Amino acid sequence: MLDATTYPGNTIPQPATDAARQARTRRIVEAAEALGFDLVRVTSAAPFPAAREAIQERIAQGFFAGMDWFTAERATVAADPHALLPQARAVIALGTFYLTDAPRDLTITGDPHGQVSCYAWGDDYHTVIRRRLDALAEEIRKIAADEAGAAADLAATRLFVDTGRMVDRAVAQRAGLGWYGKNTNLLTRQWGSWLFLAEIVTALDLAPDPPIAASCGHCTACLTACPTGALVAPGVLDATRCISYLTIEHRGAIPLELRPLIGNLIFGCDICQQVCPVNLVVERRLRARGALGPGSAGERQRAMFAPRTPASASPALIPLLALSEDEFRERFRNSPIKRAKRRGLVRNVCIALGNLGDPVAVPALAAALRHDEALVRGHAAWALGRIGGDAARAALRAALADEPAPEVRGEMRYALAQSDDA
Ligand code: B12
Ligand code: SF4
Ligand code: SF4
């Protein structure tokens, strides 16, 4: 039985009884689980004013400087499901666990290696999850058709995963998937924070789940572990200091004072999640159950997030310095790493080599002083300055003589001064 509920500009049939609403919600949850989503809950389509205010406050504080697409206007839309779908009645919050077993046949030779954040070891999650969202939206259309025949309004959906204008964590928190960790990530009892979040805004009236009563308590492990001090207060991230931002989103030179703190991280950062006791307990429990191990159902379901090769998790750095645009495109096709672009990734590789300090990298870094990207030349100079030694200094002096870009000449002079000091 359906009755008619009127919204501004829309007349949408909805189930008359709570039992009918529960039944359709159950159908959707089961369909989502069958498609591979690990957590599925529902919240209402009411706005998320606290999320909007938090985002606008962080932008005003300058904590998102450099992410020009992340604007106050975007937050206003992202925090209001009705701005995204006028006939919205509910939001389905979806979590996908992505941790896979550490690479088993990782062969690290003596050459310097970098580290890639584990969310980027395998296929691009945007593509993987988008496919699952499309399939779930199709199920929703069938459910709407079963219940309302030709009522097109009921079948309307908007799908989001990360890049869309939607406050992913606020939806997940209100739907009770988990709670806000002090490192700002959404933490769940079942999967820790190793979850990609996604949502479907739907015109269907669904039974909302309550938020859960859980918090980090007195723990502050992530705040003290962050190497750059990016977590300026519990739940508050200054993205301009965050290694994830610097190595993935930031397009220019990395501030000098932050470079030594990046270590050998060349794409993303997992430190504030790796030290989290909730994650450690979750991982121990999953390993004890064999849920991450070879041949487990979990491993098969998440196979696309596992390292494509051992080098995906911990690549040898020196060969990356000479990557051409074509090689970059080929190697990182359908990988989250393509977001950094070749110049960003090679910039990060220079910093990692400088921090590792192994003189074996000097000839390749000296060659990178002639790289076609000024950004790379400047960071190669910095790395040589940090490694030091006669060969590094000679390469810097030779390159300085005919370097066309003033900012790179500045880096070279700074590097020479640093290596003299050393
Ligand atoms: C911009 C962005 C970034 C930026 C800024 C991150 C940030 N913390 O804001 C950068 C590039 C740094 C980044 C990094 C990462 N990101 Co990101 N990112 C986003 C994006 C696009 C928007 C996030 C946003 O709105 N930030 C604004 C702030 C204000 O939002 P918020 O922190 O959620 O705000 C709430 C809490 O802070 C809380 N709050 C406010 N005050 C207080 C006080 C206390 C004490 C507490 C506990 C909470 C609290 O209330 C706020 C409002 O609801 C989302 C996708 C999306 N569309 O939402 C992905 C997203 C947040 N990122 C994600 C991931 C995986 C990462 C990385 C782990 C990747 C990596 N390994 O390198 C890191 C984690 C870094 C970190 N510690 O946050 C996932 C997070 C999944 C999860 N379990 O939480 C998301 C949801 C993408 C996805 N769909 O899966 N990211
Ligand atoms: S991702 Fe790394 S740099 Fe960013 S807040 Fe966490 S520990 Fe700090
Ligand atoms: S490390 Fe501690 S404070 Fe940080 S998110 Fe995990 S439980 Fe919360």
Short mmCIF file of C-alpha atoms and ligand atoms in Angstrom, two decimals:
data_model
loop_
_atom_site.label_atom_id
_atom_site.label_comp_id
_atom_site.label_asym_id
_atom_site.label_seq_id
_atom_site.Cartn_x
_atom_site.Cartn_y
_atom_site.Cartn_z
CA MET A 1 0.00 0.00 0.00
CA LEU A 2 1.36 3.42 -0.93
CA ASP A 3 0.24 6.84 0.10
CA ALA A 4 1.29 10.19 -1.31
CA THR A 5 3.63 12.52 0.52
CA THR A 6 4.05 15.97 -0.92
CA TYR A 7 7.40 17.76 -1.09
CA PRO A 8 8.13 21.09 -2.71
CA GLY A 9 7.63 20.41 -6.38
CA ASN A 10 7.25 16.65 -6.02
CA THR A 11 4.57 14.15 -5.22
CA ILE A 12 6.26 10.95 -4.23
CA PRO A 13 4.42 7.77 -3.24
CA GLN A 14 5.91 6.24 -0.11
CA PRO A 15 5.06 3.13 1.93
CA ALA A 16 2.15 3.61 4.31
CA THR A 17 3.44 1.39 7.07
CA ASP A 18 6.63 1.19 9.00
CA ALA A 19 6.78 -2.52 8.22
CA ALA A 20 6.78 -1.77 4.47
CA ARG A 21 9.55 0.79 4.97
CA GLN A 22 11.60 -1.69 6.97
CA ALA A 23 11.09 -4.36 4.31
CA ARG A 24 12.28 -2.15 1.43
CA THR A 25 15.25 -0.98 3.54
CA ARG A 26 16.15 -4.63 4.21
CA ARG A 27 15.98 -5.42 0.49
CA ILE A 28 18.39 -2.60 -0.29
CA VAL A 29 20.80 -3.54 2.51
CA GLU A 30 20.85 -7.16 1.30
CA ALA A 31 21.42 -6.07 -2.29
CA ALA A 32 24.31 -3.81 -1.21
CA GLU A 33 25.94 -6.57 0.82
CA ALA A 34 25.60 -8.98 -2.09
CA LEU A 35 27.43 -6.44 -4.28
CA GLY A 36 30.42 -6.43 -1.94
CA PHE A 37 29.79 -3.46 0.37
CA ASP A 38 31.05 -4.37 3.84
CA LEU A 39 28.94 -1.90 5.83
CA VAL A 40 25.52 -0.60 4.85
CA ARG A 41 23.33 1.72 6.91
CA VAL A 42 20.83 4.45 6.26
CA THR A 43 20.33 8.02 7.40
CA SER A 44 17.67 10.60 6.64
CA ALA A 45 18.02 13.25 3.93
CA ALA A 46 18.17 16.06 6.50
CA PRO A 47 21.08 18.50 6.03
CA PHE A 48 24.47 18.17 7.76
CA PRO A 49 24.93 21.67 9.24
CA ALA A 50 27.83 20.69 11.56
CA ALA A 51 29.81 19.31 8.62
CA ARG A 52 29.17 22.44 6.57
CA GLU A 53 30.29 24.67 9.45
CA ALA A 54 33.40 22.55 10.13
CA ILE A 55 34.44 22.70 6.47
CA GLN A 56 33.81 26.43 6.16
CA GLU A 57 35.72 27.07 9.40
CA ARG A 58 38.72 25.01 8.20
CA ILE A 59 38.71 26.85 4.86
CA ALA A 60 38.60 30.22 6.67
CA GLN A 61 41.55 29.11 8.83
CA GLY A 62 43.55 28.37 5.66
CA PHE A 63 43.77 24.64 6.43
CA PHE A 64 42.63 23.75 2.92
CA ALA A 65 44.73 26.32 1.06
CA GLY A 66 45.84 24.83 -2.25
CA MET A 67 42.71 22.71 -2.81
CA ASP A 68 40.94 25.32 -4.89
CA TRP A 69 38.07 22.98 -5.74
CA PHE A 70 37.24 22.60 -2.03
CA THR A 71 35.19 25.79 -1.57
CA ALA A 72 32.71 27.12 0.99
CA GLU A 73 30.01 27.04 -1.74
CA ARG A 74 30.76 23.40 -2.46
CA ALA A 75 30.32 22.64 1.26
CA THR A 76 26.88 24.26 1.26
CA VAL A 77 25.71 21.94 -1.52
CA ALA A 78 27.58 18.88 -0.21
CA ALA A 79 25.95 19.18 3.20
CA ASP A 80 22.40 19.28 1.84
CA PRO A 81 21.07 16.13 0.15
CA HIS A 82 18.08 18.10 -1.21
CA ALA A 83 20.46 20.38 -3.10
CA LEU A 84 21.80 17.24 -4.77
CA LEU A 85 18.47 15.51 -5.34
CA PRO A 86 15.38 17.63 -4.68
CA GLN A 87 13.19 14.57 -4.02
CA ALA A 88 15.72 13.02 -1.59
CA ARG A 89 14.18 11.00 1.26
CA ALA A 90 17.14 9.01 2.56
CA VAL A 91 20.88 8.52 2.16
CA ILE A 92 22.39 5.04 2.03
CA ALA A 93 25.85 5.04 3.63
CA LEU A 94 28.24 2.41 2.31
CA GLY A 95 31.65 1.28 3.52
CA THR A 96 34.15 -0.85 1.59
CA PHE A 97 37.04 -2.40 3.54
CA TYR A 98 40.25 -2.17 1.52
CA LEU A 99 43.06 -3.55 3.63
CA THR A 100 44.69 -6.56 2.05
CA ASP A 101 47.44 -8.78 3.41
CA ALA A 102 50.86 -7.14 3.30
CA PRO A 103 52.63 -8.07 0.07
CA ARG A 104 53.88 -11.60 0.65
CA ASP A 105 56.66 -11.79 -1.91
CA LEU A 106 58.03 -8.32 -1.41
CA THR A 107 61.66 -8.50 -2.44
CA ILE A 108 63.43 -5.42 -1.24
CA THR A 109 66.94 -5.30 -2.62
CA GLY A 110 69.57 -2.93 -1.29
CA ASP A 111 68.35 -0.11 -3.55
CA PRO A 112 66.29 2.70 -2.01
CA HIS A 113 62.53 2.02 -1.92
CA GLY A 114 59.55 4.25 -1.24
CA GLN A 115 56.19 3.58 0.40
CA VAL A 116 52.76 3.91 -1.14
CA SER A 117 49.67 4.29 1.04
CA CYS A 118 47.79 0.99 1.11
CA TYR A 119 44.62 2.46 -0.39
CA ALA A 120 46.61 2.98 -3.60
CA TRP A 121 48.24 -0.43 -3.97
CA GLY A 122 45.72 -1.79 -6.45
CA ASP A 123 42.97 -0.52 -8.74
CA ASP A 124 41.45 2.92 -8.40
CA TYR A 125 38.67 2.60 -5.83
CA HIS A 126 36.61 5.27 -7.55
CA THR A 127 36.16 2.97 -10.54
CA VAL A 128 35.61 -0.20 -8.49
CA ILE A 129 33.04 1.38 -6.16
CA ARG A 130 31.33 3.34 -8.90
CA ARG A 131 30.56 0.03 -10.65
CA ARG A 132 29.05 -1.35 -7.43
CA LEU A 133 27.06 1.86 -6.90
CA ASP A 134 25.67 1.65 -10.44
CA ALA A 135 24.59 -1.93 -9.79
CA LEU A 136 22.95 -0.96 -6.50
CA ALA A 137 21.15 1.95 -8.17
CA GLU A 138 19.79 -0.57 -10.66
CA GLU A 139 18.46 -2.68 -7.77
CA ILE A 140 16.85 0.43 -6.30
CA ARG A 141 15.14 1.11 -9.62
CA LYS A 142 13.75 -2.44 -9.58
CA ILE A 143 12.49 -2.03 -6.03
CA ALA A 144 10.88 1.28 -6.94
CA ALA A 145 9.28 -0.30 -10.01
CA ASP A 146 7.96 -3.24 -7.95
CA GLU A 147 6.35 -0.86 -5.50
CA ALA A 148 5.23 2.06 -7.59
CA GLY A 149 5.01 0.92 -11.15
CA ALA A 150 5.87 3.87 -13.34
CA ALA A 151 6.62 6.45 -10.59
CA ALA A 152 9.88 7.77 -12.01
CA ASP A 153 10.48 10.07 -9.03
CA LEU A 154 10.89 7.09 -6.73
CA ALA A 155 13.68 5.58 -8.78
CA ALA A 156 15.79 8.75 -8.74
CA THR A 157 19.24 8.42 -7.17
CA ARG A 158 22.53 10.32 -6.91
CA LEU A 159 25.70 8.31 -6.42
CA PHE A 160 28.82 9.54 -4.64
CA VAL A 161 32.28 8.24 -3.90
CA ASP A 162 34.89 10.70 -2.70
CA THR A 163 35.07 13.15 -5.58
CA GLY A 164 31.38 14.05 -5.63
CA ARG A 165 29.92 16.96 -3.75
CA MET A 166 28.93 15.02 -0.65
CA VAL A 167 30.18 14.95 2.93
CA ASP A 168 31.14 11.27 2.98
CA ARG A 169 32.22 11.04 6.62
CA ALA A 170 29.30 13.05 8.02
CA VAL A 171 26.83 10.73 6.25
CA ALA A 172 28.64 7.65 7.56
CA GLN A 173 28.78 9.05 11.09
CA ARG A 174 25.07 9.94 11.25
CA ALA A 175 24.08 6.59 9.73
CA GLY A 176 26.02 4.86 12.51
CA LEU A 177 28.73 3.24 10.39
CA GLY A 178 31.22 4.50 12.97
CA TRP A 179 32.54 7.56 14.80
CA TYR A 180 34.93 10.43 14.01
CA GLY A 181 38.43 9.49 15.07
CA LYS A 182 40.70 12.22 16.38
CA ASN A 183 42.73 11.78 13.17
CA THR A 184 39.45 12.86 11.43
CA ASN A 185 38.97 9.46 9.79
CA LEU A 186 35.75 7.58 10.32
CA LEU A 187 36.46 4.63 12.63
CA THR A 188 34.30 1.53 12.73
CA ARG A 189 34.17 -1.34 15.20
CA GLN A 190 34.19 -3.98 12.44
CA TRP A 191 36.81 -2.66 10.01
CA GLY A 192 38.64 0.13 11.82
CA SER A 193 39.22 3.12 9.53
CA TRP A 194 40.40 1.07 6.52
CA LEU A 195 37.18 1.85 4.65
CA PHE A 196 36.29 3.74 1.51
CA LEU A 197 33.02 5.60 1.98
CA ALA A 198 30.28 6.05 -0.60
CA GLU A 199 26.63 7.09 -0.63
CA ILE A 200 23.43 6.84 -2.58
CA VAL A 201 20.93 9.64 -2.12
CA THR A 202 17.55 8.15 -2.90
CA ALA A 203 13.96 9.29 -3.30
CA LEU A 204 12.83 6.14 -1.53
CA ASP A 205 11.66 6.53 2.03
CA LEU A 206 13.89 4.20 4.07
CA ALA A 207 14.16 3.40 7.78
CA PRO A 208 17.10 5.42 9.19
CA ASP A 209 19.66 3.87 11.53
CA PRO A 210 20.83 5.77 14.62
CA PRO A 211 24.43 7.00 15.10
CA ILE A 212 26.48 4.81 17.41
CA ALA A 213 27.68 5.87 20.83
CA ALA A 214 31.44 5.37 20.59
CA SER A 215 34.47 7.62 20.77
CA CYS A 216 38.26 7.53 20.93
CA GLY A 217 38.18 8.11 24.69
CA HIS A 218 41.50 9.32 26.11
CA CYS A 219 43.63 7.93 23.26
CA THR A 220 45.84 10.44 21.44
CA ALA A 221 48.14 8.03 19.56
CA CYS A 222 47.46 9.53 16.13
CA LEU A 223 47.99 13.12 17.29
CA THR A 224 51.47 12.37 18.62
CA ALA A 225 52.45 10.04 15.74
CA CYS A 226 51.76 12.51 12.92
CA PRO A 227 55.24 13.44 11.69
CA THR A 228 54.31 16.92 10.47
CA GLY A 229 52.00 18.05 13.30
CA ALA A 230 49.12 18.25 10.79
CA LEU A 231 46.58 17.18 13.41
CA VAL A 232 46.53 20.55 15.15
CA ALA A 233 43.79 19.50 17.61
CA PRO A 234 41.64 16.38 18.04
CA GLY A 235 39.52 16.04 14.88
CA VAL A 236 41.14 19.08 13.22
CA LEU A 237 43.50 18.62 10.27
CA ASP A 238 45.63 21.36 8.77
CA ALA A 239 45.69 19.78 5.31
CA THR A 240 48.55 22.04 4.19
CA ARG A 241 50.85 20.10 6.56
CA CYS A 242 49.41 16.64 5.83
CA ILE A 243 51.70 14.29 3.88
CA SER A 244 48.67 12.88 2.10
CA TYR A 245 47.83 16.33 0.75
CA LEU A 246 51.45 17.22 0.00
CA THR A 247 52.22 14.03 -1.94
CA ILE A 248 48.87 13.68 -3.79
CA GLU A 249 47.04 16.98 -4.17
CA HIS A 250 49.72 19.65 -3.90
CA ARG A 251 50.92 20.73 -7.32
CA GLY A 252 53.96 22.91 -6.58
CA ALA A 253 57.15 22.80 -4.56
CA ILE A 254 56.85 21.18 -1.14
CA PRO A 255 57.79 23.60 1.68
CA LEU A 256 61.43 23.12 2.69
CA GLU A 257 60.69 22.64 6.38
CA LEU A 258 58.26 19.78 5.68
CA ARG A 259 60.44 17.79 3.25
CA PRO A 260 62.60 16.06 5.89
CA LEU A 261 59.43 14.95 7.74
CA ILE A 262 58.02 13.05 4.76
CA GLY A 263 60.53 10.20 5.02
CA ASN A 264 60.18 7.77 2.12
CA LEU A 265 56.39 8.23 1.65
CA ILE A 266 55.86 8.88 -2.04
CA PHE A 267 52.07 8.71 -2.28
CA GLY A 268 49.66 9.25 0.62
CA CYS A 269 50.25 8.57 4.29
CA ASP A 270 48.85 5.91 6.61
CA ILE A 271 50.74 6.75 9.81
CA CYS A 272 47.80 8.12 11.82
CA GLN A 273 45.83 4.99 10.91
CA GLN A 274 48.67 2.51 11.42
CA VAL A 275 49.18 3.59 15.04
CA CYS A 276 45.46 3.56 15.86
CA PRO A 277 44.70 0.90 18.50
CA VAL A 278 41.24 0.30 17.02
CA ASN A 279 42.86 -0.57 13.69
CA LEU A 280 45.45 -2.76 15.37
CA VAL A 281 42.75 -4.77 17.17
CA VAL A 282 40.70 -5.10 13.98
CA GLU A 283 43.71 -6.30 11.99
CA ARG A 284 44.71 -8.82 14.66
CA ARG A 285 41.15 -10.17 14.77
CA LEU A 286 40.88 -10.44 10.99
CA ARG A 287 44.26 -12.15 10.68
CA ALA A 288 43.40 -14.59 13.48
CA ARG A 289 40.23 -15.50 11.55
CA GLY A 290 42.27 -15.85 8.34
CA ALA A 291 40.00 -13.21 6.80
CA LEU A 292 42.89 -11.35 5.14
CA GLY A 293 44.94 -14.38 4.23
CA PRO A 294 45.43 -16.17 0.92
CA GLY A 295 42.33 -17.82 -0.47
CA SER A 296 39.93 -16.26 2.08
CA ALA A 297 36.58 -14.94 0.88
CA GLY A 298 37.69 -11.47 1.99
CA GLU A 299 40.87 -11.66 -0.03
CA ARG A 300 38.93 -12.63 -3.15
CA GLN A 301 36.41 -9.82 -2.65
CA ARG A 302 39.21 -7.27 -2.22
CA ALA A 303 41.63 -8.73 -4.75
CA MET A 304 41.48 -5.54 -6.83
CA PHE A 305 42.86 -3.51 -3.89
CA ALA A 306 45.86 -5.81 -3.37
CA PRO A 307 49.26 -4.74 -4.74
CA ARG A 308 49.42 -5.38 -8.48
CA THR A 309 53.07 -6.31 -7.99
CA PRO A 310 55.33 -6.05 -4.94
CA ALA A 311 56.57 -2.81 -6.46
CA SER A 312 53.09 -1.27 -6.14
CA ALA A 313 53.43 -1.07 -2.36
CA SER A 314 57.13 -0.32 -2.12
CA PRO A 315 58.62 0.75 -5.46
CA ALA A 316 62.32 1.02 -6.17
CA LEU A 317 62.85 4.77 -6.36
CA ILE A 318 65.75 5.30 -8.74
CA PRO A 319 64.02 3.95 -11.90
CA LEU A 320 61.02 6.24 -11.22
CA LEU A 321 63.21 9.33 -11.70
CA ALA A 322 63.52 8.67 -15.43
CA LEU A 323 59.86 7.79 -16.08
CA SER A 324 58.51 9.29 -19.32
CA GLU A 325 54.92 10.58 -19.58
CA ASP A 326 53.96 7.49 -21.61
CA GLU A 327 55.55 5.12 -19.12
CA PHE A 328 53.81 6.93 -16.24
CA ARG A 329 50.42 6.64 -17.98
CA GLU A 330 50.97 2.96 -18.75
CA ARG A 331 52.27 1.98 -15.32
CA PHE A 332 49.59 3.85 -13.33
CA ARG A 333 46.60 3.26 -15.57
CA ASN A 334 43.51 2.81 -13.33
CA SER A 335 45.66 3.36 -10.24
CA PRO A 336 44.93 6.15 -7.71
CA ILE A 337 48.57 7.20 -8.19
CA LYS A 338 47.81 8.84 -11.53
CA ARG A 339 46.21 11.67 -9.52
CA ALA A 340 49.65 12.94 -8.47
CA LYS A 341 50.69 13.26 -12.14
CA ARG A 342 54.20 12.34 -13.22
CA ARG A 343 55.75 15.61 -12.07
CA GLY A 344 54.21 15.29 -8.61
CA LEU A 345 55.23 11.66 -8.19
CA VAL A 346 58.83 12.23 -9.35
CA ARG A 347 59.04 15.30 -7.05
CA ASN A 348 58.02 12.99 -4.17
CA VAL A 349 60.60 10.39 -5.26
CA CYS A 350 63.34 13.05 -5.06
CA ILE A 351 62.31 13.94 -1.52
CA ALA A 352 62.28 10.27 -0.47
CA LEU A 353 65.76 9.74 -1.97
CA GLY A 354 67.05 12.81 -0.17
CA ASN A 355 65.63 11.57 3.11
CA LEU A 356 66.99 8.05 2.66
CA GLY A 357 70.41 9.64 2.07
CA ASP A 358 71.90 6.73 0.12
CA PRO A 359 74.73 7.97 -2.19
CA VAL A 360 73.79 5.23 -4.67
CA ALA A 361 71.08 7.66 -5.86
CA VAL A 362 73.51 10.49 -6.71
CA PRO A 363 74.07 9.68 -10.44
CA ALA A 364 70.31 9.35 -11.12
CA LEU A 365 69.55 12.54 -9.16
CA ALA A 366 72.34 14.32 -11.04
CA ALA A 367 70.65 13.26 -14.31
CA ALA A 368 67.31 14.54 -12.91
CA LEU A 369 68.87 18.03 -12.65
CA ARG A 370 68.22 18.07 -16.44
CA HIS A 371 64.61 16.81 -16.14
CA ASP A 372 62.05 18.45 -18.42
CA GLU A 373 60.01 19.56 -15.35
CA ALA A 374 61.45 22.47 -13.34
CA LEU A 375 59.62 21.11 -10.27
CA VAL A 376 61.61 17.87 -10.51
CA ARG A 377 64.93 19.65 -11.13
CA GLY A 378 64.43 21.74 -7.99
CA HIS A 379 63.61 18.74 -5.78
CA ALA A 380 66.46 16.69 -7.28
CA ALA A 381 68.76 19.54 -6.24
CA TRP A 382 67.36 19.45 -2.72
CA ALA A 383 67.93 15.69 -2.51
CA LEU A 384 71.54 16.05 -3.70
CA GLY A 385 72.11 18.76 -1.11
CA ARG A 386 70.81 16.45 1.59
CA ILE A 387 72.89 13.46 0.48
CA GLY A 388 75.98 15.66 0.04
CA GLY A 389 79.43 14.51 -1.06
CA ASP A 390 81.78 15.66 -3.82
CA ALA A 391 79.86 14.06 -6.71
CA ALA A 392 76.58 15.66 -5.61
CA ARG A 393 78.17 19.09 -5.24
CA ALA A 394 79.91 18.84 -8.64
CA ALA A 395 76.61 17.94 -10.33
CA LEU A 396 74.86 20.85 -8.62
CA ARG A 397 77.53 23.37 -9.64
CA ALA A 398 77.50 22.18 -13.26
CA ALA A 399 73.70 22.34 -13.50
CA LEU A 400 73.52 25.74 -11.80
CA ALA A 401 75.65 27.22 -14.57
CA ASP A 402 72.96 26.73 -17.23
CA GLU A 403 69.69 26.32 -15.29
CA PRO A 404 67.06 28.60 -16.89
CA ALA A 405 64.44 28.73 -14.08
CA PRO A 406 65.16 31.20 -11.26
CA GLU A 407 63.30 29.10 -8.65
CA VAL A 408 65.40 26.05 -9.56
CA ARG A 409 68.60 28.09 -9.34
CA GLY A 410 67.43 29.08 -5.85
CA GLU A 411 66.99 25.41 -4.92
CA MET A 412 70.46 24.61 -6.31
CA ARG A 413 72.15 27.37 -4.33
CA TYR A 414 70.31 26.30 -1.19
CA ALA A 415 71.36 22.68 -1.82
CA LEU A 416 75.00 23.67 -2.26
CA ALA A 417 74.89 25.67 0.97
CA GLN A 418 73.27 22.75 2.79
CA SER A 419 75.79 20.21 1.51
CA ASP A 420 78.70 22.53 2.42
CA ASP A 421 77.27 22.82 5.93
CA ALA A 422 76.93 19.06 6.14
C1 B12 B 1 39.57 16.80 1.12
C2 B12 B 1 39.86 15.37 1.48
C3 B12 B 1 41.14 15.06 1.92
C4 B12 B 1 42.16 16.13 2.30
C5 B12 B 1 41.74 16.67 3.70
C6 B12 B 1 41.39 15.56 4.70
C7 B12 B 1 40.55 15.96 5.89
N1 B12 B 1 40.75 15.32 7.01
O1 B12 B 1 39.70 16.84 5.80
C8 B12 B 1 43.48 15.33 2.27
C9 B12 B 1 44.08 15.42 0.88
C10 B12 B 1 44.53 15.76 3.29
C11 B12 B 1 42.95 13.92 2.50
C12 B12 B 1 43.73 12.91 3.03
C13 B12 B 1 43.26 11.63 3.27
N2 B12 B 1 42.11 11.10 2.86
CO1 B12 B 1 40.69 12.18 2.08
N3 B12 B 1 39.14 13.13 1.53
C14 B12 B 1 38.87 14.38 1.37
C15 B12 B 1 37.39 14.59 0.99
C16 B12 B 1 37.29 14.86 -0.51
C17 B12 B 1 36.69 15.70 1.77
C18 B12 B 1 36.96 15.66 3.31
C19 B12 B 1 36.34 16.82 4.03
O2 B12 B 1 35.19 17.15 3.85
N4 B12 B 1 37.14 17.47 4.90
C20 B12 B 1 36.69 18.60 5.68
C21 B12 B 1 36.68 18.25 7.16
C22 B12 B 1 36.23 19.44 8.00
O3 B12 B 1 35.78 17.19 7.24
P1 B12 B 1 35.80 16.08 8.38
O4 B12 B 1 37.14 15.95 8.95
O5 B12 B 1 35.11 14.88 7.90
O6 B12 B 1 34.88 16.88 9.44
C23 B12 B 1 34.20 16.26 10.48
C24 B12 B 1 35.07 15.83 11.65
O7 B12 B 1 36.31 16.55 11.62
C25 B12 B 1 34.18 16.17 12.83
N5 B12 B 1 34.82 17.00 13.82
C26 B12 B 1 34.83 18.34 13.89
N6 B12 B 1 35.45 18.74 15.00
C27 B12 B 1 35.80 17.62 15.67
C28 B12 B 1 36.43 17.45 16.89
C29 B12 B 1 36.68 16.14 17.36
C30 B12 B 1 37.35 15.97 18.68
C31 B12 B 1 36.33 15.01 16.56
C32 B12 B 1 36.63 13.62 17.01
C33 B12 B 1 35.67 15.18 15.34
C34 B12 B 1 35.42 16.50 14.92
O8 B12 B 1 33.07 16.89 12.38
C35 B12 B 1 33.31 17.35 11.08
C36 B12 B 1 32.01 17.59 10.37
O9 B12 B 1 31.22 16.48 10.20
C37 B12 B 1 36.77 13.19 1.38
C38 B12 B 1 35.66 12.69 0.46
C39 B12 B 1 34.36 13.42 0.67
N7 B12 B 1 33.71 13.74 -0.42
O10 B12 B 1 33.94 13.66 1.79
C40 B12 B 1 37.99 12.23 1.35
C41 B12 B 1 38.10 11.18 2.46
C42 B12 B 1 37.82 11.86 3.77
N8 B12 B 1 39.50 10.78 2.42
C43 B12 B 1 39.70 9.55 2.67
C44 B12 B 1 40.98 8.95 2.82
C45 B12 B 1 41.05 7.43 2.78
C46 B12 B 1 42.11 9.74 3.02
C47 B12 B 1 43.50 9.29 3.47
C48 B12 B 1 43.47 8.19 4.53
C49 B12 B 1 44.32 8.84 2.23
C50 B12 B 1 45.74 8.46 2.54
N9 B12 B 1 46.01 7.28 3.08
O11 B12 B 1 46.65 9.22 2.26
C51 B12 B 1 44.07 10.62 4.03
C52 B12 B 1 43.76 10.77 5.53
C53 B12 B 1 44.31 12.03 6.13
C54 B12 B 1 43.56 12.43 7.39
N10 B12 B 1 44.14 12.26 8.55
O12 B12 B 1 42.42 12.90 7.25
C55 B12 B 1 38.41 8.81 2.92
C56 B12 B 1 38.24 8.59 4.44
C57 B12 B 1 37.62 7.27 4.81
C58 B12 B 1 37.41 7.19 6.30
N11 B12 B 1 37.39 5.98 6.82
O13 B12 B 1 37.26 8.18 7.00
C59 B12 B 1 37.35 9.80 2.29
C60 B12 B 1 35.99 9.82 2.98
C61 B12 B 1 37.21 9.39 0.81
C62 B12 B 1 36.30 8.18 0.65
N12 B12 B 1 35.16 8.37 0.04
O14 B12 B 1 36.58 7.10 1.08
N13 B12 B 1 41.66 13.81 2.16
S1 SF4 B 2 47.91 11.25 6.99
FE1 SF4 B 2 50.03 11.39 7.82
S2 SF4 B 2 50.56 13.56 7.73
FE2 SF4 B 2 48.32 13.41 7.44
S3 SF4 B 2 47.48 13.65 9.50
FE3 SF4 B 2 47.78 11.44 9.22
S4 SF4 B 2 49.85 11.02 10.01
FE4 SF4 B 2 49.68 13.23 9.72
S1 SF4 B 3 44.69 6.67 17.32
FE1 SF4 B 3 43.39 6.86 19.13
S2 SF4 B 3 42.66 8.98 19.04
FE2 SF4 B 3 43.48 8.50 17.02
S3 SF4 B 3 41.72 7.81 15.84
FE3 SF4 B 3 42.64 5.95 16.72
S4 SF4 B 3 41.55 5.65 18.69
FE4 SF4 B 3 41.12 7.74 18.00
#
